[in-house]
Tab-separated table of C-alpha atoms and ligand atoms in Angstrom:
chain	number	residue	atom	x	y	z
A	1	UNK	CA	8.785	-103.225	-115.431
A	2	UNK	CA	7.938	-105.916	-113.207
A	3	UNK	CA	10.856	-106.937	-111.095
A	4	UNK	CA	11.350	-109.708	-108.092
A	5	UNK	CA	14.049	-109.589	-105.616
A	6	UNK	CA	15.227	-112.982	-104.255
A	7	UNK	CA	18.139	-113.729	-101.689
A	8	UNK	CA	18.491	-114.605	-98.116
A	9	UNK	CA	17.398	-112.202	-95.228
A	10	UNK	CA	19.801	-109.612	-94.728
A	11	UNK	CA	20.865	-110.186	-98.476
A	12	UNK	CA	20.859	-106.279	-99.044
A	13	UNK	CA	17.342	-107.089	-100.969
A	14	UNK	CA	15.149	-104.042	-99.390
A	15	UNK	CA	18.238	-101.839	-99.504
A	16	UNK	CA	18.831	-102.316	-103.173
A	17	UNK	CA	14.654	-102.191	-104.152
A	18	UNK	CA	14.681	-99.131	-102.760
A	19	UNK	CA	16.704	-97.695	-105.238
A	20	UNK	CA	15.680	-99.569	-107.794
A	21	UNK	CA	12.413	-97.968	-107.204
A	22	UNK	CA	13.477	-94.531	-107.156
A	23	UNK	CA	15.843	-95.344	-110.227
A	24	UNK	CA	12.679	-96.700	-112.460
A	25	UNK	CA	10.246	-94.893	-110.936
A	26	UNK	CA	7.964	-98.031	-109.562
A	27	UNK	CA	6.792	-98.309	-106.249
A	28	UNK	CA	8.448	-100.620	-103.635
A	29	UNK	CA	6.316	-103.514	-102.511
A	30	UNK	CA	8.016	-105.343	-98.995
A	31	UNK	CA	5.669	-107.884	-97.863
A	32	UNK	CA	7.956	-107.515	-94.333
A	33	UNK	CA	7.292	-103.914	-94.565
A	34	UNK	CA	3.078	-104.520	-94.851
A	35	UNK	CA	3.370	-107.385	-92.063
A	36	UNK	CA	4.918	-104.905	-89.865
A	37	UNK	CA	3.103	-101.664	-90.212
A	38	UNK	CA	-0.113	-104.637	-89.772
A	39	UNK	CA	1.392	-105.496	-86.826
A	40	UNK	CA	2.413	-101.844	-85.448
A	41	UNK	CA	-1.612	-100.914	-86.120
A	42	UNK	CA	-2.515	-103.758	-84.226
A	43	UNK	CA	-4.916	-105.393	-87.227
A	44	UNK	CA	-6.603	-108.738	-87.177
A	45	UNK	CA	-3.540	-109.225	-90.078
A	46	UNK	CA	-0.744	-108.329	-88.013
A	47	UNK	CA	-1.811	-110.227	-85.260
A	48	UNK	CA	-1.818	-113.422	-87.108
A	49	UNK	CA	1.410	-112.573	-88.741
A	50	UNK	CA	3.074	-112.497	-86.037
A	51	UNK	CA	2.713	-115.546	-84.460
A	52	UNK	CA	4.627	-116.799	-87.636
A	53	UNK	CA	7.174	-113.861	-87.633
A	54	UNK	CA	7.898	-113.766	-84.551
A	55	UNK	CA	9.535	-117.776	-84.634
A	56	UNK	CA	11.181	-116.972	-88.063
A	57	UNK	CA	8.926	-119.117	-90.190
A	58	UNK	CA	6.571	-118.109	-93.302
A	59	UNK	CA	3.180	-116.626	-92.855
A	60	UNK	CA	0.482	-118.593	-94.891
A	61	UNK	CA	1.079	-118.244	-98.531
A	62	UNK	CA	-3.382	-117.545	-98.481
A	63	UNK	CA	-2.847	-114.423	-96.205
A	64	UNK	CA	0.329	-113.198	-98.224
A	65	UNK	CA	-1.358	-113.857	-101.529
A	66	UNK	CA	-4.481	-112.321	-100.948
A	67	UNK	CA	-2.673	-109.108	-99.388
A	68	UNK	CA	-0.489	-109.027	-102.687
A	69	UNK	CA	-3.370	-109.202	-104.751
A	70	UNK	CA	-4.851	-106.050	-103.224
A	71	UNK	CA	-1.402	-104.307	-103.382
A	72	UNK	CA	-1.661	-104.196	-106.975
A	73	UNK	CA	-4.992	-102.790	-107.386
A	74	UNK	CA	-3.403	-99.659	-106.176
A	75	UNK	CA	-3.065	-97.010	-109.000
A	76	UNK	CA	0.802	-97.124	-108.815
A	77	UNK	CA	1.146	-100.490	-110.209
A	78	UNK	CA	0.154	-99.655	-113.313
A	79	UNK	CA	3.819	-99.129	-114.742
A	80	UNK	CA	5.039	-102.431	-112.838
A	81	UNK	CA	6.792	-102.645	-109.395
A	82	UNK	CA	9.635	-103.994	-107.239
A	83	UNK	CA	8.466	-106.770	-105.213
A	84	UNK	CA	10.846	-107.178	-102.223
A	85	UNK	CA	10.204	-110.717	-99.776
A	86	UNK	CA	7.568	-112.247	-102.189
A	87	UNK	CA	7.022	-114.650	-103.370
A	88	UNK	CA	8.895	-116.715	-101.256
A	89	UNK	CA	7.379	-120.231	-102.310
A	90	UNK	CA	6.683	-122.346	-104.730
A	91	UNK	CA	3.049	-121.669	-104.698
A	92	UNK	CA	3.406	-117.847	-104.340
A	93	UNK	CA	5.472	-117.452	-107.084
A	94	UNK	CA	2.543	-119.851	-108.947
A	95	UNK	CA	-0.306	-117.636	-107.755
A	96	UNK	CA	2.043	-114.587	-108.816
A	97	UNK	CA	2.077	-116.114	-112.385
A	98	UNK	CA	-1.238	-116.834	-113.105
A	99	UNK	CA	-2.489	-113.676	-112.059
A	100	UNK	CA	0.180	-111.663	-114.306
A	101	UNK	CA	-0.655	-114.314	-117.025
A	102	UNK	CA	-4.232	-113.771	-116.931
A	103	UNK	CA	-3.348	-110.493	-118.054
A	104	UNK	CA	-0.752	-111.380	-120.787
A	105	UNK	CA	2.044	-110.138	-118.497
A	106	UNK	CA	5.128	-112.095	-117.592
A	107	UNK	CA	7.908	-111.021	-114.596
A	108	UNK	CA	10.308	-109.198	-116.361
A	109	UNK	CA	13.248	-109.663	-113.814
A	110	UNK	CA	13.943	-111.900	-111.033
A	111	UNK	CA	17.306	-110.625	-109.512
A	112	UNK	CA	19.256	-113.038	-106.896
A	113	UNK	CA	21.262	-111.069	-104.725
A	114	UNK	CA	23.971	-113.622	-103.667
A	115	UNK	CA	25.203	-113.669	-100.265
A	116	UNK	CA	26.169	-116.633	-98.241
A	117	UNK	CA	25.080	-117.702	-94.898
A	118	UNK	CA	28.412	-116.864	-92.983
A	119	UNK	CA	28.287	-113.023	-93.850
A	120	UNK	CA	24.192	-112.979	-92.700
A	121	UNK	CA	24.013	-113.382	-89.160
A	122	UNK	CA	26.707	-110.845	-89.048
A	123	UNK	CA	24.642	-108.348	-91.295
A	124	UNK	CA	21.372	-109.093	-89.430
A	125	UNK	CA	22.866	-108.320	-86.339
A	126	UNK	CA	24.362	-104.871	-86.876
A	127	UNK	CA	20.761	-104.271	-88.833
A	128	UNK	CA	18.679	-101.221	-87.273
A	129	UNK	CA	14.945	-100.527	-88.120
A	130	UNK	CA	13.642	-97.184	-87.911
A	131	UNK	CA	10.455	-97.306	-85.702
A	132	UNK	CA	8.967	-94.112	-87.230
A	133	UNK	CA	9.456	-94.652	-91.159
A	134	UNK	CA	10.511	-98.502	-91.465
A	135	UNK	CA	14.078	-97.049	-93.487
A	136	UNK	CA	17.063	-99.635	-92.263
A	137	UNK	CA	20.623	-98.885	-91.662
A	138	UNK	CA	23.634	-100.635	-90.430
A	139	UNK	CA	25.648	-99.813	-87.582
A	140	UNK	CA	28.871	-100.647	-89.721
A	141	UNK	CA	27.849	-100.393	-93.235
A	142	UNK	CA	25.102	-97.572	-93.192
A	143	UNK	CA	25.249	-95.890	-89.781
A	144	UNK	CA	22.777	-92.952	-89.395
A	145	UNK	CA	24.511	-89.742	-88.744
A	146	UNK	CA	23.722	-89.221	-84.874
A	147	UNK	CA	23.694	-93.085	-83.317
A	148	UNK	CA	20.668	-94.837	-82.600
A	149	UNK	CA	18.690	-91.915	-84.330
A	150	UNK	CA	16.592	-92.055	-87.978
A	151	UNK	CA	18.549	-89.335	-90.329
A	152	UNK	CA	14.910	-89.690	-92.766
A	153	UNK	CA	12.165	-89.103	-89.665
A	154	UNK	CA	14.092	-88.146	-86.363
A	155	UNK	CA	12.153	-91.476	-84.133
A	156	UNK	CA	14.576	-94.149	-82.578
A	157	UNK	CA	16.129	-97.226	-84.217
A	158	UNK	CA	15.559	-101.148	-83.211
A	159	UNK	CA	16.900	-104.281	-83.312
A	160	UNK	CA	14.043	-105.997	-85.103
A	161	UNK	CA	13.045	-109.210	-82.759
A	162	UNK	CA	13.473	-111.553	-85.728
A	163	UNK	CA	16.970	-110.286	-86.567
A	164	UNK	CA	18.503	-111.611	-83.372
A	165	UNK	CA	21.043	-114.397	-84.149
A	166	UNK	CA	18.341	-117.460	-82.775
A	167	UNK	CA	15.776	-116.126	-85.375
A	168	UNK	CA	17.747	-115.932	-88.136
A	169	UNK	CA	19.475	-118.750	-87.714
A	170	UNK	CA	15.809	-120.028	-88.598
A	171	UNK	CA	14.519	-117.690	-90.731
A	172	UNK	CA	18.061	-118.888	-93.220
A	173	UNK	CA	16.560	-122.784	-92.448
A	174	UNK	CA	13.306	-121.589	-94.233
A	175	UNK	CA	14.800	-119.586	-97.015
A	176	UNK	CA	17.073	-122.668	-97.789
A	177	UNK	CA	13.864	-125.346	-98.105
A	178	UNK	CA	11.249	-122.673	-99.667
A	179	UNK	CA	12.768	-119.731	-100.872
A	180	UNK	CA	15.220	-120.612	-102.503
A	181	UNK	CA	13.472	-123.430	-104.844
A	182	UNK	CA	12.354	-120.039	-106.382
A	183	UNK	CA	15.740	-119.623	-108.334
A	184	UNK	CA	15.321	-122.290	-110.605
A	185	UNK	CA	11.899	-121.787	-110.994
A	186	UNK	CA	12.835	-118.244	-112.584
A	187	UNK	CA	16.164	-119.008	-114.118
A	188	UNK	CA	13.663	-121.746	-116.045
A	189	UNK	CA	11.630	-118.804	-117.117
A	190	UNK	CA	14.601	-117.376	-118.714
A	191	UNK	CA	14.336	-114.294	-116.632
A	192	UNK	CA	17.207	-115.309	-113.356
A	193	UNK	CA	19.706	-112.671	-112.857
A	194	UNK	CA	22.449	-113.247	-110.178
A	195	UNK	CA	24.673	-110.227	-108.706
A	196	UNK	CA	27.200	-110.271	-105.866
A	197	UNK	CA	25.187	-109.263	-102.543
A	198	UNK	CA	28.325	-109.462	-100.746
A	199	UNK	CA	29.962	-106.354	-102.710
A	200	UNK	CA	29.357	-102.563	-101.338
A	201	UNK	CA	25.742	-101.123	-101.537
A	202	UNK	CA	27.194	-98.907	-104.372
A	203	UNK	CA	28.870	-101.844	-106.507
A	204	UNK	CA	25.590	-104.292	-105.974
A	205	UNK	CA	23.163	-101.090	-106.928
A	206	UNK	CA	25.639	-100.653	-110.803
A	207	UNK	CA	25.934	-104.452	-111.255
A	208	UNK	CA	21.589	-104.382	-110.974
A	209	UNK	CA	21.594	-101.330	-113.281
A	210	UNK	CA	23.772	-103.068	-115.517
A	211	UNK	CA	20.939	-106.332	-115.853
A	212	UNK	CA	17.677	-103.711	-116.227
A	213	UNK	CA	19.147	-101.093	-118.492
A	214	UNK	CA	19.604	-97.117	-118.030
B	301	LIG	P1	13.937	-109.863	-94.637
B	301	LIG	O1	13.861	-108.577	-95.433
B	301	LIG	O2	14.940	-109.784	-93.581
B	301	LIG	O3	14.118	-111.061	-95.523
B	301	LIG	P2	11.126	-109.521	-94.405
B	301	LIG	O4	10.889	-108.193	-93.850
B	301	LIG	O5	10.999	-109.694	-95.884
B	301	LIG	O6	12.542	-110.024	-93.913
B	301	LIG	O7	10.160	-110.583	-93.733
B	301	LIG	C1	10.011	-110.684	-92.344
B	301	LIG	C2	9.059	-111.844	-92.031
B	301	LIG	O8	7.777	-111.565	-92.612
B	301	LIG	C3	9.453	-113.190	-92.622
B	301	LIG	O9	10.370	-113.883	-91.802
B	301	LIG	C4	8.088	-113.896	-92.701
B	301	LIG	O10	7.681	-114.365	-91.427
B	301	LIG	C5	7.160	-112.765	-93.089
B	301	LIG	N1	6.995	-112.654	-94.552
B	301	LIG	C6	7.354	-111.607	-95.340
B	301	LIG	N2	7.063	-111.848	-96.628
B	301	LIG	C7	6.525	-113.095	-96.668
B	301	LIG	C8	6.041	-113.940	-97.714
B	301	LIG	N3	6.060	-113.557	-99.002
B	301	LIG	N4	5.564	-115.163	-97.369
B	301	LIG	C9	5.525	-115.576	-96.097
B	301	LIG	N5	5.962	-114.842	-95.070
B	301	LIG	C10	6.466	-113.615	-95.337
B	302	LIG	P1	16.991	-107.837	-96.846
B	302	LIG	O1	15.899	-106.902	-97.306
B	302	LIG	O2	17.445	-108.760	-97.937
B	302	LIG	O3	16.626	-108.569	-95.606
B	302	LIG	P2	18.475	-105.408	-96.118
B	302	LIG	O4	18.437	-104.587	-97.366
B	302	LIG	O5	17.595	-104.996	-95.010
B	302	LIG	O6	18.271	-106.967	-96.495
B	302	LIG	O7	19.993	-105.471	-95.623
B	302	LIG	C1	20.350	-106.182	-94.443
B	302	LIG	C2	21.366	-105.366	-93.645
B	302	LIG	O8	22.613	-105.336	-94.353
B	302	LIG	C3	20.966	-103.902	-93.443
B	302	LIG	O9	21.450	-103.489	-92.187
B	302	LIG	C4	21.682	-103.173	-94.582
B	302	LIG	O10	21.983	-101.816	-94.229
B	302	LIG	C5	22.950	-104.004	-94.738
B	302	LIG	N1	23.402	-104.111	-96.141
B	302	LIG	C6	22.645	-104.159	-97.273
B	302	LIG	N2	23.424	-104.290	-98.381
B	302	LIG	C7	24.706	-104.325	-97.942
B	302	LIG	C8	25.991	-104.445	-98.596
B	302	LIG	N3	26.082	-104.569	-99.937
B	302	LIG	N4	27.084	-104.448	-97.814
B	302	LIG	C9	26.988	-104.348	-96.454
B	302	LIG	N5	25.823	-104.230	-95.778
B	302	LIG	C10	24.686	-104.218	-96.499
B	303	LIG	ZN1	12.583	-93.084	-89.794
């Protein structure tokens, strides 16, 4: 099963992949998640990524594309995957297509997890990144059992630099004019499904089980 997650940062998209992963039994595929641990190992990748991170804006659809491509030579692809924060343009989701198609594969699901602007900066904010293990909580809506530390790996949690309210103030510019094109470009495909982001974790996870089947 080859599944897409589309919504706005801090829609709940990586939090719900997750468990659609473990659910399904497909790996997980964050392009944020690759940027970062890039960036974190100092590479010649992350260090170009983050000039574009950094401001909010999109890194070169070349640089994500090609690092996508080599994602799913990886033996774990072979039953499909989730693919959290890509594509996120036009010509992503394009390149994403004729690469499946060249293949006789299709996306099988492109889920929209709906929530609007006003509840984001307020998600982003109370966001926390583990610095050991990437895992993400919230300090309202998913707090780790001792404050401040990861319950999965034991390191310390951040404020990521591009979650702070001037970034993603940004970042939700960007999504509007190239991210979000992406929704009729899969509801065309016949394969747009749309749940309630703004529901709990719990509620969002059933309504997504309810689209892919047991
Ligand atoms: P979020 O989960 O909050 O939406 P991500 O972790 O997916 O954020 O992405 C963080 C940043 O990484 C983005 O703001 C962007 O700069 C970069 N990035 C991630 N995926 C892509 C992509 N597919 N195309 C371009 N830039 C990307
Ligand atoms: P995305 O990957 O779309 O950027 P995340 O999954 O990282 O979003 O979620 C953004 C923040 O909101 C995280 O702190 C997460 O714990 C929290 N969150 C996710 N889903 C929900 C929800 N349904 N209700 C409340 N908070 C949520
Ligand atoms: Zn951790």
């Amino acid at each position: 099963m080859k599944i897409i997650m589309l919504g706005a940062p801090g829609a709940g998209k990586g939090t719900q992949a997750k468990r659609i992963a473990a659910q399904y039994t497909i790996p997980h595929i964050s392009t944020g998640d690759i940027f970062r641990a890039n960036i974190k190992n100092n590479t010649e990748l992350g260090q170009k990524a983050k000039t574009y991170m950094d401001k909010g804006e999109l890194v070169p659809d070349e640089l994500v594309v090609d690092l996508i491509m080599d994602r799913f030579k990886q033996a774990d692809c072979t039953n499909g995957y989730v693919l959290d924060g890509f594509p996120r343009t036009i010509p992503q989701a394009e390149a994403l297509d004729a690469a499946l198609n060249a293949q006789g594969e299709n996306v099988d699901f492109a889920i929209n997890v709906e929530v609007p602007d006003e509840n984001i900066i307020n998600r982003m904010s109370g966001r926390r990144a583990c610095v050991g293990c990437g895992a993400t909580y919230h300090i309202k809506y998913n707090p780790t059992k001792v404050e401040d530390v990861c319950d999965a790996c034991g390191e310390k949690l951040i404020l990521r630099d591009d979650d702070k309210p001037e970034t993603v103030k940004n970042r939700l510019s960007v999504y509007h004019e190239q991210t979000q094109p992406l929704i009729d470009y899969y509801e065309k495909k016949g394969v747009l499904a749309e749940v309630d982001g703004t529901k709990d974790m719990e509620d969002v996870f059933n309504a997504i089980v309810s689209v892919l089947g047991k």
